[in-house]
Amino acid sequence: MLVSMDKILNKAAKEGYGVVAPNVFNAETVEAAYKAAIEAKSPLIMDCAGILDLELISEVVRFFSKRYPEVTAALNLDHGKDYEVAVKAIRNGFTSIMVDRSTLPFEENVKQVAEVVKMAHAVGVSVESELGHVGQGVTYDNDRDAGLTNVDEAVDYINQTGVDCLAVSVGTAHGRYIGTPHIDFNRLAELKAKCSVPLVLHGGSSSGDDNLRKAVEIGITKVNIGTDLRTAGAIKVKENLVKAEFPNLAEIYADGTEGYKEMLKHYMMLFGCVNRERT
Ligand SMILES: [Zn+2]
């Protein structure tokens, strides 16, 4: 069953566990995500970047949603950069959108996000946005502290925009780190205490299992994972490809999705979202 993302996150926040949001980018990764959710009896949030074929991904998600109705799932636009891509995602049946205006000044961020929230809520679609800025792992050593989320601003931001969940910057970064990830758990605890909506952590990959588990325990409800899943799939392909006498594309896809699925299940277990669904 496809639902808006806030339904999954509000339940998780109430019951105190984290939900993994894998980045999906084709039919194989959508199927792998569904299979991981079934095997782990976990809710599922699929994050899909705006540069991908949103119509195709949405059709594939609908296909698997019908095939596996027991999975409670949401399809979320990841880092929607403009109004047009938000509308496009909603027209294609996404049940949630992320509106990323995190590089704009506070007032402009509020203004643009509030406008999208009004439109999305009118059709039952939930909205995630980002305050502070989660940067890239490759520049981590230089800009780790530049975009950390201000707690008081976050409270105002939620009130003024009406967002359903908030991505916060507490020391993670997208992709692989150059440097060691250092998470500001005190800031996260303060955000959790003062913010009225579920909190989202971008840049989960390579942040370390202990760090991520602790972040979920303190108050993160959604953890985005992309790079670690793509890497796990590619490593599985590489291992089996060197052993194959006759390389076979069908086996390459199967190996890749198996590696992706197993890593996704690892994170589902780590964040306590297994056995949360009825069978
Ligand atoms: Zn992100």
Short mmCIF file of C-alpha atoms and ligand atoms in Angstrom, two decimals:
data_model
loop_
_atom_site.label_atom_id
_atom_site.label_comp_id
_atom_site.label_asym_id
_atom_site.label_seq_id
_atom_site.Cartn_x
_atom_site.Cartn_y
_atom_site.Cartn_z
CA MET A 1 0.00 0.00 0.00
CA LEU A 2 1.32 3.42 -0.95
CA VAL A 3 0.81 6.13 1.67
CA SER A 4 2.08 9.65 2.24
CA MET A 5 5.43 9.65 4.00
CA ASP A 6 4.21 11.50 7.09
CA LYS A 7 2.04 8.51 8.03
CA ILE A 8 5.10 6.23 8.13
CA LEU A 9 7.25 8.78 9.96
CA ASN A 10 4.68 9.82 12.55
CA LYS A 11 4.17 6.18 13.54
CA ALA A 12 7.94 5.61 13.72
CA ALA A 13 8.48 8.76 15.80
CA LYS A 14 5.74 7.70 18.20
CA GLU A 15 7.11 4.19 18.59
CA GLY A 16 10.76 5.27 18.67
CA TYR A 17 12.45 3.64 15.68
CA GLY A 18 14.07 4.86 12.48
CA VAL A 19 12.99 4.18 8.90
CA VAL A 20 15.59 3.67 6.16
CA ALA A 21 15.03 5.63 2.96
CA PRO A 22 17.02 3.94 0.19
CA ASN A 23 17.75 5.88 -2.98
CA VAL A 24 16.10 3.96 -5.85
CA PHE A 25 17.01 4.65 -9.45
CA ASN A 26 15.62 1.85 -11.65
CA ALA A 27 13.25 -1.13 -11.64
CA GLU A 28 15.84 -3.42 -10.08
CA THR A 29 16.49 -1.19 -7.07
CA VAL A 30 12.75 -0.65 -6.50
CA GLU A 31 12.21 -4.43 -6.52
CA ALA A 32 15.19 -4.96 -4.19
CA ALA A 33 13.80 -2.35 -1.80
CA TYR A 34 10.40 -4.06 -1.75
CA LYS A 35 11.99 -7.48 -1.16
CA ALA A 36 14.08 -6.12 1.73
CA ALA A 37 10.92 -4.61 3.27
CA ILE A 38 9.05 -7.91 2.94
CA GLU A 39 11.86 -10.00 4.40
CA ALA A 40 12.37 -7.56 7.28
CA LYS A 41 8.65 -6.77 7.73
CA SER A 42 9.61 -3.12 7.58
CA PRO A 43 7.89 0.01 6.28
CA LEU A 44 9.63 1.48 3.25
CA ILE A 45 10.40 4.97 2.00
CA MET A 46 11.88 5.16 -1.49
CA ASP A 47 13.81 8.33 -2.26
CA CYS A 48 14.05 9.21 -5.95
CA ALA A 49 16.19 12.05 -7.29
CA GLY A 50 14.51 14.67 -9.48
CA ILE A 51 16.94 14.14 -12.36
CA LEU A 52 15.65 10.58 -12.89
CA ASP A 53 12.69 9.51 -15.04
CA LEU A 54 9.97 10.17 -12.45
CA GLU A 55 7.22 8.71 -14.61
CA LEU A 56 9.10 5.43 -15.06
CA ILE A 57 10.02 5.07 -11.38
CA SER A 58 6.46 5.84 -10.32
CA GLU A 59 5.03 3.21 -12.71
CA VAL A 60 7.49 0.62 -11.39
CA VAL A 61 6.64 1.48 -7.79
CA ARG A 62 2.93 1.13 -8.56
CA PHE A 63 3.56 -2.28 -10.12
CA PHE A 64 5.37 -3.57 -7.01
CA SER A 65 2.88 -1.90 -4.71
CA LYS A 66 0.15 -4.02 -6.32
CA ARG A 67 2.29 -7.14 -6.22
CA TYR A 68 3.24 -6.64 -2.56
CA PRO A 69 0.24 -4.88 -0.95
CA GLU A 70 1.43 -5.91 2.52
CA VAL A 71 4.29 -3.38 2.35
CA THR A 72 3.46 0.10 3.64
CA ALA A 73 5.52 2.32 1.35
CA ALA A 74 6.02 5.94 0.35
CA LEU A 75 7.62 7.34 -2.80
CA ASN A 76 9.47 10.55 -2.04
CA LEU A 77 11.12 13.03 -4.39
CA ASP A 78 14.70 13.56 -3.14
CA HIS A 79 16.19 17.08 -3.22
CA GLY A 80 13.58 18.70 -5.44
CA LYS A 81 15.30 21.86 -6.62
CA ASP A 82 12.46 23.85 -8.17
CA TYR A 83 8.69 24.24 -8.17
CA GLU A 84 8.32 22.50 -11.53
CA VAL A 85 9.95 19.24 -10.43
CA ALA A 86 7.71 19.18 -7.34
CA VAL A 87 4.61 19.48 -9.54
CA LYS A 88 5.98 16.87 -11.94
CA ALA A 89 6.55 14.38 -9.08
CA ILE A 90 3.04 14.93 -7.73
CA ARG A 91 1.49 14.55 -11.19
CA ASN A 92 3.34 11.27 -11.54
CA GLY A 93 1.92 9.94 -8.29
CA PHE A 94 4.71 10.53 -5.76
CA THR A 95 3.23 10.41 -2.27
CA SER A 96 5.79 12.80 -0.79
CA ILE A 97 8.25 15.43 -1.96
CA MET A 98 11.42 16.90 -0.56
CA VAL A 99 11.83 20.58 -1.31
CA ASP A 100 15.48 21.57 -0.90
CA ARG A 101 16.05 25.32 -0.59
CA SER A 102 18.81 24.87 1.99
CA THR A 103 21.30 27.08 0.16
CA LEU A 104 18.94 30.09 0.21
CA PRO A 105 18.72 32.67 3.01
CA PHE A 106 16.24 31.72 5.78
CA GLU A 107 13.40 34.03 4.70
CA GLU A 108 13.58 32.98 1.05
CA ASN A 109 13.77 29.31 2.06
CA VAL A 110 10.62 29.75 4.19
CA LYS A 111 8.76 31.59 1.43
CA GLN A 112 9.46 29.06 -1.33
CA VAL A 113 8.87 25.99 0.83
CA ALA A 114 5.60 27.32 2.30
CA GLU A 115 4.30 27.85 -1.24
CA VAL A 116 5.06 24.23 -2.19
CA VAL A 117 3.62 22.91 1.10
CA LYS A 118 0.32 24.64 0.38
CA MET A 119 0.10 23.07 -3.06
CA ALA A 120 1.23 19.58 -1.93
CA HIS A 121 -1.04 19.41 1.11
CA ALA A 122 -4.01 20.31 -1.10
CA VAL A 123 -3.59 16.91 -2.78
CA GLY A 124 -2.56 14.88 0.29
CA VAL A 125 1.18 14.80 -0.43
CA SER A 126 3.55 15.29 2.50
CA VAL A 127 6.61 17.55 2.37
CA GLU A 128 10.18 17.24 3.67
CA SER A 129 12.57 20.16 3.54
CA GLU A 130 16.04 21.02 4.81
CA LEU A 131 17.27 23.73 7.15
CA GLY A 132 20.97 24.23 7.58
CA HIS A 133 22.82 22.50 4.78
CA VAL A 134 24.08 18.92 4.51
CA GLY A 135 27.15 19.13 2.29
CA GLN A 136 29.29 16.64 0.41
CA GLY A 137 31.66 14.13 2.04
CA VAL A 138 34.48 15.05 -0.33
CA THR A 139 34.64 18.58 1.13
CA TYR A 140 33.81 17.48 4.69
CA ASP A 141 37.07 18.58 6.29
CA ASN A 142 36.55 22.12 5.02
CA ASP A 143 32.83 22.76 5.44
CA ARG A 144 31.52 20.37 8.09
CA ASP A 145 30.57 23.16 10.48
CA ALA A 146 29.37 25.66 7.87
CA GLY A 147 25.80 24.44 7.55
CA LEU A 148 24.81 23.04 10.96
CA THR A 149 21.12 23.60 11.76
CA ASN A 150 20.31 26.36 14.25
CA VAL A 151 17.78 25.00 16.79
CA ASP A 152 15.72 28.18 17.30
CA GLU A 153 15.56 28.78 13.55
CA ALA A 154 14.33 25.22 13.07
CA VAL A 155 11.39 25.81 15.43
CA ASP A 156 10.41 29.01 13.57
CA TYR A 157 10.93 27.32 10.21
CA ILE A 158 8.56 24.43 11.00
CA ASN A 159 5.88 26.82 12.23
CA GLN A 160 6.18 29.13 9.24
CA THR A 161 6.38 26.53 6.47
CA GLY A 162 4.08 23.76 7.74
CA VAL A 163 6.50 21.01 6.61
CA ASP A 164 5.77 17.45 7.72
CA CYS A 165 9.37 16.51 8.52
CA LEU A 166 12.69 18.34 8.60
CA ALA A 167 16.12 17.33 7.31
CA VAL A 168 18.70 18.65 9.74
CA SER A 169 22.43 19.17 9.45
CA VAL A 170 24.16 17.72 12.51
CA GLY A 171 27.49 16.61 11.04
CA THR A 172 26.75 14.08 8.30
CA ALA A 173 27.55 14.61 4.61
CA HIS A 174 26.51 13.07 1.29
CA GLY A 175 28.63 10.32 -0.27
CA ARG A 176 31.99 9.12 1.02
CA TYR A 177 33.81 11.18 3.62
CA ILE A 178 37.21 12.70 3.29
CA GLY A 179 37.80 12.95 7.00
CA THR A 180 36.06 11.27 9.92
CA PRO A 181 32.33 11.86 10.44
CA HIS A 182 31.64 13.67 13.68
CA ILE A 183 27.99 14.02 14.67
CA ASP A 184 26.84 16.78 17.00
CA PHE A 185 24.58 14.66 19.23
CA ASN A 186 23.91 17.52 21.67
CA ARG A 187 22.53 19.66 18.86
CA LEU A 188 20.44 16.71 17.68
CA ALA A 189 19.01 16.17 21.18
CA GLU A 190 18.06 19.82 21.38
CA LEU A 191 16.42 19.72 17.96
CA LYS A 192 14.46 16.63 18.97
CA ALA A 193 13.31 18.29 22.19
CA LYS A 194 12.09 21.45 20.48
CA CYS A 195 10.89 20.41 17.00
CA SER A 196 7.33 19.21 16.54
CA VAL A 197 7.90 17.11 13.39
CA PRO A 198 10.00 13.98 12.66
CA LEU A 199 13.67 14.67 11.89
CA VAL A 200 15.54 13.36 8.84
CA LEU A 201 19.23 12.55 8.47
CA HIS A 202 20.74 12.88 4.99
CA GLY A 203 24.16 11.45 4.21
CA GLY A 204 23.76 8.24 6.21
CA SER A 205 26.26 6.26 4.11
CA SER A 206 29.70 5.72 5.66
CA SER A 207 28.68 7.59 8.81
CA GLY A 208 29.30 4.49 10.94
CA ASP A 209 26.77 2.09 12.45
CA ASP A 210 27.32 3.26 16.03
CA ASN A 211 26.85 6.92 15.06
CA LEU A 212 23.69 6.18 13.09
CA ARG A 213 22.14 3.96 15.75
CA LYS A 214 22.81 6.63 18.36
CA ALA A 215 21.30 9.31 16.10
CA VAL A 216 18.12 7.23 15.76
CA GLU A 217 18.01 6.63 19.51
CA ILE A 218 18.30 10.37 20.15
CA GLY A 219 15.63 11.36 17.67
CA ILE A 220 16.24 10.80 13.96
CA THR A 221 13.22 9.11 12.34
CA LYS A 222 14.30 8.84 8.67
CA VAL A 223 17.82 7.98 7.52
CA ASN A 224 18.69 8.42 3.83
CA ILE A 225 21.07 5.80 2.45
CA GLY A 226 22.30 5.84 -1.15
CA THR A 227 26.03 5.35 -1.61
CA ASP A 228 26.36 2.31 0.70
CA LEU A 229 23.62 0.45 -1.20
CA ARG A 230 25.09 1.21 -4.62
CA THR A 231 28.54 0.19 -3.39
CA ALA A 232 27.31 -3.08 -1.83
CA GLY A 233 25.59 -4.01 -5.09
CA ALA A 234 28.66 -3.19 -7.16
CA ILE A 235 30.99 -5.17 -4.87
CA LYS A 236 28.77 -8.25 -5.22
CA VAL A 237 28.84 -7.88 -9.02
CA LYS A 238 32.61 -7.49 -9.00
CA GLU A 239 33.17 -10.56 -6.80
CA ASN A 240 31.07 -12.84 -8.99
CA LEU A 241 32.14 -11.38 -12.31
CA VAL A 242 35.78 -12.30 -11.86
CA LYS A 243 34.75 -15.91 -11.15
CA ALA A 244 32.38 -16.22 -14.13
CA GLU A 245 33.58 -18.16 -17.13
CA PHE A 246 30.94 -16.52 -19.33
CA PRO A 247 29.78 -13.10 -18.07
CA ASN A 248 25.98 -12.88 -18.07
CA LEU A 249 24.09 -9.60 -17.84
CA ALA A 250 21.09 -11.22 -16.14
CA GLU A 251 23.37 -12.55 -13.40
CA ILE A 252 25.08 -9.17 -13.05
CA TYR A 253 21.74 -7.46 -12.36
CA ALA A 254 20.70 -10.23 -9.96
CA ASP A 255 24.01 -10.00 -8.06
CA GLY A 256 23.81 -6.21 -7.89
CA THR A 257 20.31 -6.14 -6.49
CA GLU A 258 21.10 -8.92 -4.01
CA GLY A 259 24.01 -6.87 -2.62
CA TYR A 260 21.80 -3.75 -2.47
CA LYS A 261 19.00 -5.65 -0.72
CA GLU A 262 21.23 -7.23 1.93
CA MET A 263 22.81 -3.87 2.83
CA LEU A 264 19.35 -2.30 3.05
CA LYS A 265 18.23 -5.06 5.43
CA HIS A 266 21.32 -4.40 7.55
CA TYR A 267 20.21 -0.79 8.04
CA MET A 268 16.59 -1.80 8.67
CA MET A 269 17.81 -3.99 11.53
CA LEU A 270 20.18 -1.30 12.80
CA PHE A 271 17.40 1.29 13.10
CA GLY A 272 14.85 -1.07 14.66
CA CYS A 273 12.28 -0.89 11.86
CA VAL A 274 12.07 -4.68 11.36
CA ASN A 275 8.89 -6.53 12.39
CA ARG A 276 6.91 -3.29 12.39
CA GLU A 277 4.46 -4.44 9.71
CA ARG A 278 1.61 -6.92 9.89
CA THR A 279 2.12 -10.00 7.76
ZN ZN B 1 20.35 14.39 0.71
#
